[in-house]
CSV table of C-alpha atoms in Angstrom, one decimal:
chain,number,residue,atom,x,y,z
A,1,MET,CA,0.0,0.0,0.0
A,2,ASN,CA,1.2,3.5,-0.9
A,3,HIS,CA,-0.6,5.2,2.0
A,4,VAL,CA,-0.3,5.2,5.7
A,5,SER,CA,-3.2,3.1,7.1
A,6,LEU,CA,-5.4,3.7,10.1
A,7,VAL,CA,-6.8,1.6,13.0
A,8,LEU,CA,-9.8,3.0,14.9
A,9,VAL,CA,-10.1,1.7,18.5
A,10,SER,CA,-13.3,2.5,20.4
A,11,HIS,CA,-15.2,1.1,23.3
A,12,SER,CA,-18.2,1.1,21.0
A,13,GLU,CA,-18.4,-1.0,17.9
A,14,GLU,CA,-20.8,1.5,16.4
A,15,ILE,CA,-18.5,4.4,17.0
A,16,ALA,CA,-15.5,2.7,15.3
A,17,GLU,CA,-17.6,1.5,12.4
A,18,GLY,CA,-19.4,4.8,12.0
A,19,LEU,CA,-16.1,6.7,12.0
A,20,LYS,CA,-14.7,4.4,9.4
A,21,LYS,CA,-17.6,5.2,7.1
A,22,LEU,CA,-17.1,8.9,7.7
A,23,LEU,CA,-13.4,8.6,6.9
A,24,GLU,CA,-13.9,6.5,3.8
A,25,GLN,CA,-15.8,9.4,2.3
A,26,VAL,CA,-12.8,11.7,2.6
A,27,ALA,CA,-10.0,9.2,2.0
A,28,PRO,CA,-11.2,6.3,-0.1
A,29,ASN,CA,-7.7,5.3,-0.9
A,30,VAL,CA,-6.6,4.8,2.7
A,31,GLY,CA,-6.7,1.4,4.4
A,32,ILE,CA,-8.9,1.8,7.5
A,33,ALA,CA,-9.8,-0.9,10.0
A,34,ALA,CA,-12.3,-0.6,12.9
A,35,ALA,CA,-11.7,-2.3,16.2
A,36,GLY,CA,-14.6,-1.4,18.4
A,37,GLY,CA,-16.2,-3.2,21.3
A,38,ASN,CA,-15.4,-6.3,23.1
A,39,ASN,CA,-17.1,-9.5,21.9
A,40,GLY,CA,-20.2,-7.5,21.0
A,41,GLU,CA,-20.2,-5.5,24.3
A,42,ILE,CA,-18.9,-2.1,25.3
A,43,GLY,CA,-15.1,-2.4,25.8
A,44,THR,CA,-12.0,-3.0,23.9
A,45,ASN,CA,-10.2,-6.2,23.0
A,46,ALA,CA,-6.4,-6.5,22.3
A,47,LEU,CA,-6.9,-9.5,20.0
A,48,ARG,CA,-9.4,-7.6,17.9
A,49,ILE,CA,-7.0,-4.6,17.7
A,50,GLN,CA,-4.2,-6.9,16.7
A,51,GLU,CA,-6.2,-8.4,13.9
A,52,ALA,CA,-7.2,-4.9,12.8
A,53,ILE,CA,-3.5,-3.8,12.7
A,54,GLU,CA,-2.5,-6.9,10.7
A,55,SER,CA,-5.4,-6.4,8.3
A,56,VAL,CA,-4.3,-2.9,7.1
A,57,TYR,CA,-0.6,-3.0,8.1
A,58,SER,CA,1.3,-1.1,5.5
A,59,GLU,CA,5.1,-0.7,5.0
A,60,LYS,CA,4.4,3.0,4.8
A,61,GLY,CA,3.1,2.8,8.4
A,62,THR,CA,0.0,2.4,10.4
A,63,VAL,CA,-1.5,4.9,12.9
A,64,VAL,CA,-3.7,3.6,15.8
A,65,LEU,CA,-6.2,6.1,17.3
A,66,PHE,CA,-8.2,5.3,20.4
A,67,ASP,CA,-11.0,6.8,22.6
A,68,LEU,CA,-10.7,6.3,26.4
A,69,GLY,CA,-8.7,4.7,29.1
A,70,SER,CA,-8.4,1.0,28.7
A,71,ALA,CA,-8.4,1.3,24.9
A,72,LEU,CA,-4.8,2.5,25.2
A,73,LEU,CA,-3.8,-0.5,27.4
A,74,ASN,CA,-5.3,-2.9,24.9
A,75,ALA,CA,-3.8,-1.0,21.9
A,76,GLU,CA,-0.3,-1.2,23.5
A,77,LEU,CA,-0.8,-4.9,24.3
A,78,ALA,CA,-2.0,-5.6,20.7
A,79,LEU,CA,1.1,-3.9,19.4
A,80,GLU,CA,3.3,-6.1,21.5
A,81,MET,CA,1.5,-9.2,20.5
A,82,ALA,CA,1.6,-8.3,16.8
A,83,GLY,CA,5.4,-8.3,17.1
A,84,GLY,CA,7.9,-7.0,14.6
A,85,LYS,CA,5.5,-4.3,13.3
A,86,GLU,CA,8.0,-1.5,13.4
A,87,ARG,CA,6.0,1.1,11.7
A,88,VAL,CA,2.9,1.3,13.9
A,89,ARG,CA,2.3,4.4,16.0
A,90,ILE,CA,-0.4,5.0,18.7
A,91,ALA,CA,-1.5,8.6,18.3
A,92,ASP,CA,-2.2,10.8,21.3
A,93,ALA,CA,-5.2,12.5,19.8
A,94,PRO,CA,-9.0,12.9,20.1
A,95,LEU,CA,-10.5,10.0,18.2
A,96,VAL,CA,-12.9,11.7,15.7
A,97,GLU,CA,-11.0,14.8,14.8
A,98,GLY,CA,-7.6,13.1,15.0
A,99,ALA,CA,-8.7,10.3,12.7
A,100,TYR,CA,-10.3,12.8,10.3
A,101,ILE,CA,-7.0,14.7,9.9
A,102,ALA,CA,-5.0,11.5,9.8
A,103,ALA,CA,-7.2,10.2,6.9
A,104,VAL,CA,-6.8,13.4,5.0
A,105,GLU,CA,-3.0,13.5,5.5
A,106,ALA,CA,-2.6,9.8,4.8
A,107,GLY,CA,-4.8,10.2,1.6
A,108,LEU,CA,-2.3,12.8,0.4
A,109,GLY,CA,0.5,10.2,0.7
A,110,LYS,CA,2.2,11.9,3.7
A,111,PRO,CA,4.8,9.8,5.6
A,112,LEU,CA,4.0,8.2,8.9
A,113,GLU,CA,5.6,10.7,11.2
A,114,GLU,CA,3.8,13.6,9.5
A,115,VAL,CA,0.4,11.9,9.8
A,116,VAL,CA,1.0,11.3,13.5
A,117,GLN,CA,2.1,14.9,14.1
A,118,ALA,CA,-0.9,16.2,12.2
A,119,CYS,CA,-3.4,14.3,14.2
A,120,GLU,CA,-1.7,15.0,17.5
A,121,ALA,CA,-1.8,18.7,16.7
A,122,VAL,CA,-5.6,18.5,16.7
A,123,LYS,CA,-5.5,18.7,20.5
A,124,GLN,CA,-4.8,22.4,20.0
A,125,MET,CA,-7.5,23.0,17.5
A,126,VAL,CA,-10.1,25.7,18.3
A,127,LYS,CA,-13.5,24.5,17.2
A,128,ILE,CA,-15.4,27.6,18.0
A,129,GLU,CA,-13.7,31.0,17.4
A,130,LYS,CA,-14.3,33.3,20.3
B,1,MET,CA,9.0,-26.5,48.0
B,2,ASN,CA,8.2,-26.7,44.3
B,3,LEU,CA,4.9,-25.7,42.7
B,4,GLY,CA,4.1,-27.5,39.4
B,5,VAL,CA,1.4,-27.7,36.8
B,6,GLU,CA,-1.2,-29.2,39.1
B,7,GLN,CA,-0.7,-26.5,41.8
B,8,ALA,CA,-0.8,-23.8,39.2
B,9,LYS,CA,-4.1,-25.2,37.9
B,10,ALA,CA,-5.4,-25.4,41.5
B,11,TRP,CA,-4.4,-21.7,41.9
B,12,ILE,CA,-6.5,-20.6,38.9
B,13,ASP,CA,-9.4,-22.8,40.1
B,14,GLN,CA,-9.2,-21.3,43.6
B,15,MET,CA,-9.1,-17.8,42.1
B,16,ASN,CA,-12.1,-18.6,40.0
B,17,GLU,CA,-14.0,-19.8,43.1
B,18,LEU,CA,-13.2,-16.6,45.0
B,19,PHE,CA,-14.1,-14.4,42.1
B,20,GLN,CA,-17.5,-16.2,41.7
B,21,GLN,CA,-18.2,-15.8,45.4
B,22,GLN,CA,-17.0,-12.2,45.5
B,23,LYS,CA,-18.3,-10.9,42.2
B,24,GLN,CA,-21.1,-8.9,43.8
B,25,TYR,CA,-18.7,-7.3,46.3
B,26,LEU,CA,-16.1,-6.4,43.7
B,27,THR,CA,-18.8,-5.0,41.5
B,28,GLU,CA,-20.1,-2.8,44.4
B,29,LEU,CA,-16.6,-1.5,45.0
B,30,ASP,CA,-16.3,-0.7,41.3
B,31,GLN,CA,-19.8,1.0,41.2
B,32,ALA,CA,-18.6,3.4,43.9
B,33,ILE,CA,-15.6,4.7,42.0
B,34,GLY,CA,-15.4,3.0,38.6
B,35,ASP,CA,-17.8,1.7,35.9
B,36,GLY,CA,-19.2,-1.1,38.0
B,37,ASP,CA,-18.3,-4.1,36.0
B,38,HIS,CA,-15.1,-5.4,37.8
B,39,GLY,CA,-16.7,-8.3,39.6
B,40,TRP,CA,-18.6,-9.6,36.6
B,41,ASN,CA,-15.5,-9.2,34.4
B,42,MET,CA,-13.2,-11.1,36.7
B,43,ALA,CA,-15.8,-13.9,37.3
B,44,ARG,CA,-16.4,-14.3,33.6
B,45,GLY,CA,-12.7,-14.2,32.7
B,46,PHE,CA,-11.6,-16.7,35.2
B,47,GLN,CA,-14.5,-19.1,34.5
B,48,GLU,CA,-13.4,-19.0,30.8
B,49,ALA,CA,-9.8,-19.6,31.9
B,50,VAL,CA,-10.8,-22.6,34.0
B,51,ASP,CA,-12.9,-24.0,31.2
B,52,LYS,CA,-9.9,-23.6,28.9
B,53,ILE,CA,-7.2,-25.2,31.1
B,54,SER,CA,-9.3,-27.9,32.7
B,55,SER,CA,-9.7,-29.7,29.4
B,56,ASN,CA,-6.1,-29.6,28.5
B,57,ARG,CA,-3.0,-31.5,29.7
B,58,TYR,CA,0.0,-29.3,30.2
B,59,GLU,CA,3.7,-30.3,30.0
B,60,ASP,CA,4.9,-27.0,31.4
B,61,LEU,CA,3.9,-24.0,33.5
B,62,GLY,CA,4.6,-21.5,30.7
B,63,THR,CA,2.0,-23.0,28.3
B,64,LEU,CA,-0.6,-23.2,31.1
B,65,LEU,CA,-0.1,-19.6,32.3
B,66,LYS,CA,0.0,-18.3,28.7
B,67,ASP,CA,-3.4,-20.0,28.0
B,68,VAL,CA,-4.8,-18.2,31.1
B,69,ALA,CA,-3.3,-14.9,29.9
B,70,MET,CA,-4.7,-15.2,26.4
B,71,THR,CA,-8.2,-16.1,27.7
B,72,LEU,CA,-8.2,-13.1,30.0
B,73,ILE,CA,-7.0,-10.8,27.2
B,74,ALA,CA,-9.7,-12.2,24.8
B,75,LYS,CA,-12.6,-12.2,27.2
B,76,VAL,CA,-12.3,-9.5,29.9
B,77,GLY,CA,-13.3,-6.0,29.0
B,78,GLY,CA,-12.1,-2.9,30.7
B,79,ALA,CA,-8.6,-2.4,32.0
B,80,SER,CA,-8.6,-5.7,33.9
B,81,GLY,CA,-8.3,-7.8,30.8
B,82,PRO,CA,-5.0,-6.4,29.5
B,83,LEU,CA,-3.6,-5.9,33.0
B,84,TYR,CA,-4.3,-9.4,34.4
B,85,GLY,CA,-3.5,-10.8,31.0
B,86,THR,CA,-0.1,-9.0,31.0
B,87,ALA,CA,0.6,-10.3,34.6
B,88,PHE,CA,0.0,-14.0,33.6
B,89,LEU,CA,1.9,-13.5,30.3
B,90,LYS,CA,5.0,-12.3,32.1
B,91,MET,CA,4.7,-15.2,34.6
B,92,SER,CA,4.4,-17.6,31.7
B,93,GLN,CA,7.6,-16.3,30.2
B,94,VAL,CA,9.6,-16.8,33.4
B,95,LEU,CA,8.2,-20.3,33.9
B,96,ALA,CA,8.3,-21.4,30.2
B,97,GLY,CA,9.6,-25.0,29.7
B,98,LYS,CA,9.4,-25.8,33.4
B,99,GLN,CA,7.1,-28.6,34.8
B,100,GLU,CA,7.5,-27.1,38.2
B,101,GLY,CA,9.1,-24.0,39.7
B,102,ASN,CA,11.0,-23.6,42.9
B,103,GLU,CA,10.3,-20.8,45.4
B,104,GLN,CA,12.8,-18.5,43.8
B,105,GLU,CA,11.4,-19.1,40.3
B,106,TRP,CA,7.9,-18.3,41.5
B,107,ILE,CA,9.0,-15.2,43.2
B,108,ALA,CA,10.8,-14.1,40.0
B,109,ALA,CA,7.7,-14.8,38.0
B,110,LEU,CA,5.6,-12.6,40.4
B,111,GLY,CA,8.3,-9.9,40.1
B,112,GLU,CA,8.1,-9.9,36.3
B,113,ALA,CA,4.3,-9.8,36.6
B,114,LEU,CA,4.6,-6.7,38.8
B,115,ALA,CA,7.0,-5.1,36.3
B,116,GLY,CA,4.6,-5.8,33.5
B,117,LEU,CA,1.7,-4.4,35.4
B,118,LYS,CA,3.5,-1.2,36.1
B,119,ALA,CA,4.6,-0.8,32.5
B,120,ARG,CA,1.2,-1.5,31.1
B,121,GLY,CA,-0.8,0.7,33.5
B,122,LYS,CA,2.0,3.3,34.0
B,123,ALA,CA,1.1,3.3,37.7
B,124,GLN,CA,3.2,3.7,40.8
B,125,VAL,CA,2.5,2.9,44.5
B,126,GLY,CA,0.2,5.4,46.1
B,127,GLU,CA,-2.1,5.9,43.1
B,128,LYS,CA,-4.9,3.7,44.4
B,129,THR,CA,-4.5,0.8,42.0
B,130,MET,CA,-3.6,-2.9,42.1
B,131,ILE,CA,0.0,-1.8,42.3
B,132,ASP,CA,-0.6,-0.8,45.9
B,133,VAL,CA,-1.1,-4.5,46.7
B,134,TRP,CA,1.3,-6.1,44.2
B,135,GLU,CA,4.4,-4.0,44.9
B,136,PRO,CA,4.6,-4.5,48.7
B,137,VAL,CA,3.7,-8.1,48.4
B,138,VAL,CA,6.3,-8.9,45.8
B,139,MET,CA,8.9,-6.8,47.7
B,140,PHE,CA,8.1,-8.8,50.8
B,141,LEU,CA,8.6,-12.1,49.1
B,142,GLN,CA,11.8,-10.9,47.4
B,143,GLU,CA,13.3,-9.7,50.7
B,144,LYS,CA,12.4,-13.0,52.5
B,145,GLY,CA,13.6,-15.1,49.6
B,146,GLN,CA,11.0,-17.7,50.5
B,147,LEU,CA,7.4,-18.2,49.3
B,148,LEU,CA,5.8,-17.1,52.6
B,149,ALA,CA,2.4,-17.2,51.0
B,150,ARG,CA,0.2,-16.8,54.1
B,151,GLU,CA,2.1,-13.8,55.3
B,152,ALA,CA,2.0,-12.4,51.8
B,153,ALA,CA,-1.8,-12.8,51.6
B,154,GLN,CA,-2.2,-11.1,55.0
B,155,LEU,CA,0.0,-8.2,53.8
B,156,ALA,CA,-2.1,-8.0,50.6
B,157,GLN,CA,-5.3,-7.7,52.7
B,158,GLN,CA,-3.7,-4.9,54.8
B,159,LYS,CA,-2.5,-3.0,51.7
B,160,MET,CA,-5.9,-3.4,50.1
B,161,GLU,CA,-7.6,-1.8,53.2
B,162,GLU,CA,-5.1,1.0,53.0
B,163,THR,CA,-6.2,2.0,49.5
B,164,LYS,CA,-9.2,3.4,51.2
B,165,THR,CA,-7.2,6.4,52.4
B,166,LEU,CA,-5.7,7.1,48.9
B,167,GLU,CA,-6.9,9.4,46.2
B,168,ALA,CA,-7.2,7.8,42.8
B,169,LYS,CA,-4.7,8.9,40.2
B,170,LYS,CA,-5.3,6.3,37.5
B,171,GLY,CA,-8.3,4.9,35.6
B,172,ARG,CA,-11.9,5.9,35.7
B,173,ALA,CA,-11.7,6.6,39.5
B,174,ALA,CA,-9.2,9.4,38.9
B,175,TYR,CA,-12.1,11.5,37.5
B,176,LEU,CA,-13.6,11.5,41.0
B,177,GLY,CA,-10.5,13.1,42.5
B,178,LYS,CA,-10.8,13.4,46.3
B,179,ARG,CA,-14.3,11.8,46.2
B,180,SER,CA,-12.5,8.5,45.6
B,181,ILE,CA,-11.1,8.6,49.1
B,182,GLY,CA,-12.9,6.4,51.6
B,183,HIS,CA,-13.4,3.5,49.0
B,184,ILE,CA,-11.3,0.4,48.6
B,185,ASP,CA,-9.8,0.2,45.1
B,186,PRO,CA,-11.5,-2.7,43.2
B,187,GLY,CA,-8.3,-3.8,41.4
B,188,SER,CA,-6.5,-4.0,44.7
B,189,ALA,CA,-9.4,-6.1,46.1
B,190,SER,CA,-9.2,-8.6,43.1
B,191,SER,CA,-5.4,-8.7,43.5
B,192,CYS,CA,-5.8,-9.5,47.1
B,193,LEU,CA,-8.0,-12.5,46.2
B,194,LEU,CA,-5.3,-13.6,43.8
B,195,PHE,CA,-2.8,-13.8,46.7
B,196,ILE,CA,-5.3,-15.4,49.1
B,197,ALA,CA,-5.9,-18.1,46.4
B,198,PHE,CA,-2.1,-18.5,46.1
B,199,ALA,CA,-1.7,-19.0,49.8
B,200,LYS,CA,-4.5,-21.6,49.9
B,201,VAL,CA,-2.7,-23.6,47.2
B,202,VAL,CA,0.8,-23.3,48.8
B,203,GLU,CA,-0.6,-24.3,52.2
B,204,SER,CA,-2.4,-27.4,51.0
C-alpha cells in the first residue's frame, strides 16, 4: 500500500464502524480498520485490535487512534502481540477529529511521522472561534 | 517446596471460586468509584480460563499460564483484561519450559508480573491501584527469599484496606479526585484475592 493506514479503536463497535464510514468518504484510498467493542459488548479487545492492525498494516506505516482509558492499554498490548510491526504508532489525539485529519494526510500520501504529528496537533485546534 | 502444573491449575481454580463468590462485592466496589463491572469481568474471565485449562494437559507451566493470559485478554473487558493478561503473560515467560518451579522461580515470576503491570498501567505505588497491593507483596517475598504465601496474603489484605485512604490517580476513578477517598480500590481487592488463592494452594 502506498498510503499510511489507520486503525480506529473505540469502546463502542458502532463508533468505530461509523467513524470508518465517515473517513472512507474523505479518503477512499486509505486502508482503515475498525476495532470497536469487546465481543459485542462495550469495551476494547487486544486480539481484535491486533487483527485490525494486521489487516491494514502497510510498509508505509499504520496509525492507531483510540478513545478512552483501557483502549490504550489494549492497543499497546495488541502492538506487542503483533510483534515486529516496526511502523505502527499509537497517536495521542482525540478519536474523531484526530482520525479525520489522519485520513486526509494519509490520503495525500504523507509519511507516517507527519500523519502522527498532524493528528496529535488536533489537540490544540479551536473548534469555535471566540 | 516446588509448585508444578497441578498446583498452578489449582491456583487458577481457587481464584475462580473466589471471584465467583465475591463478584457482587467487587462490582459494588467498582460501582462506587469506577464503571461497575469489575466483579462480573473477573468472574467471567476466570470461568473461561478454568474451562480452557481444565480440558487440556500441560507439559509446562509456561503454556498453562499463557493460556490463562490469552483467555483473560480475549474475554475480559475494561482495563482488567489487558492488566491481568499481562501479569500472567509475564509469569508464563519466566516459567516457560518448566514442569515445576521452585520458590525463587515463582518469586521471580511474580516480580516480572509486577514489572509488566507497572509498565502496562503506567502506575506507581500510592495511586490507588492494584500496584498498591502487588508491589509491597512482591517486595516482601523478594526480601524474605521464600514463598511465605500466608504472610503475603495477610499483607495483601492490609494493603488493600489501606487503598481506602488514597486518592485515585489512574483509571476511571481518577475523574472523581478526592471523592475516591474512603473507598477500597476494586483492582487492589481482586489482586488481594489472587494472593489469598495462592496462599491456599501453597498451604495445602
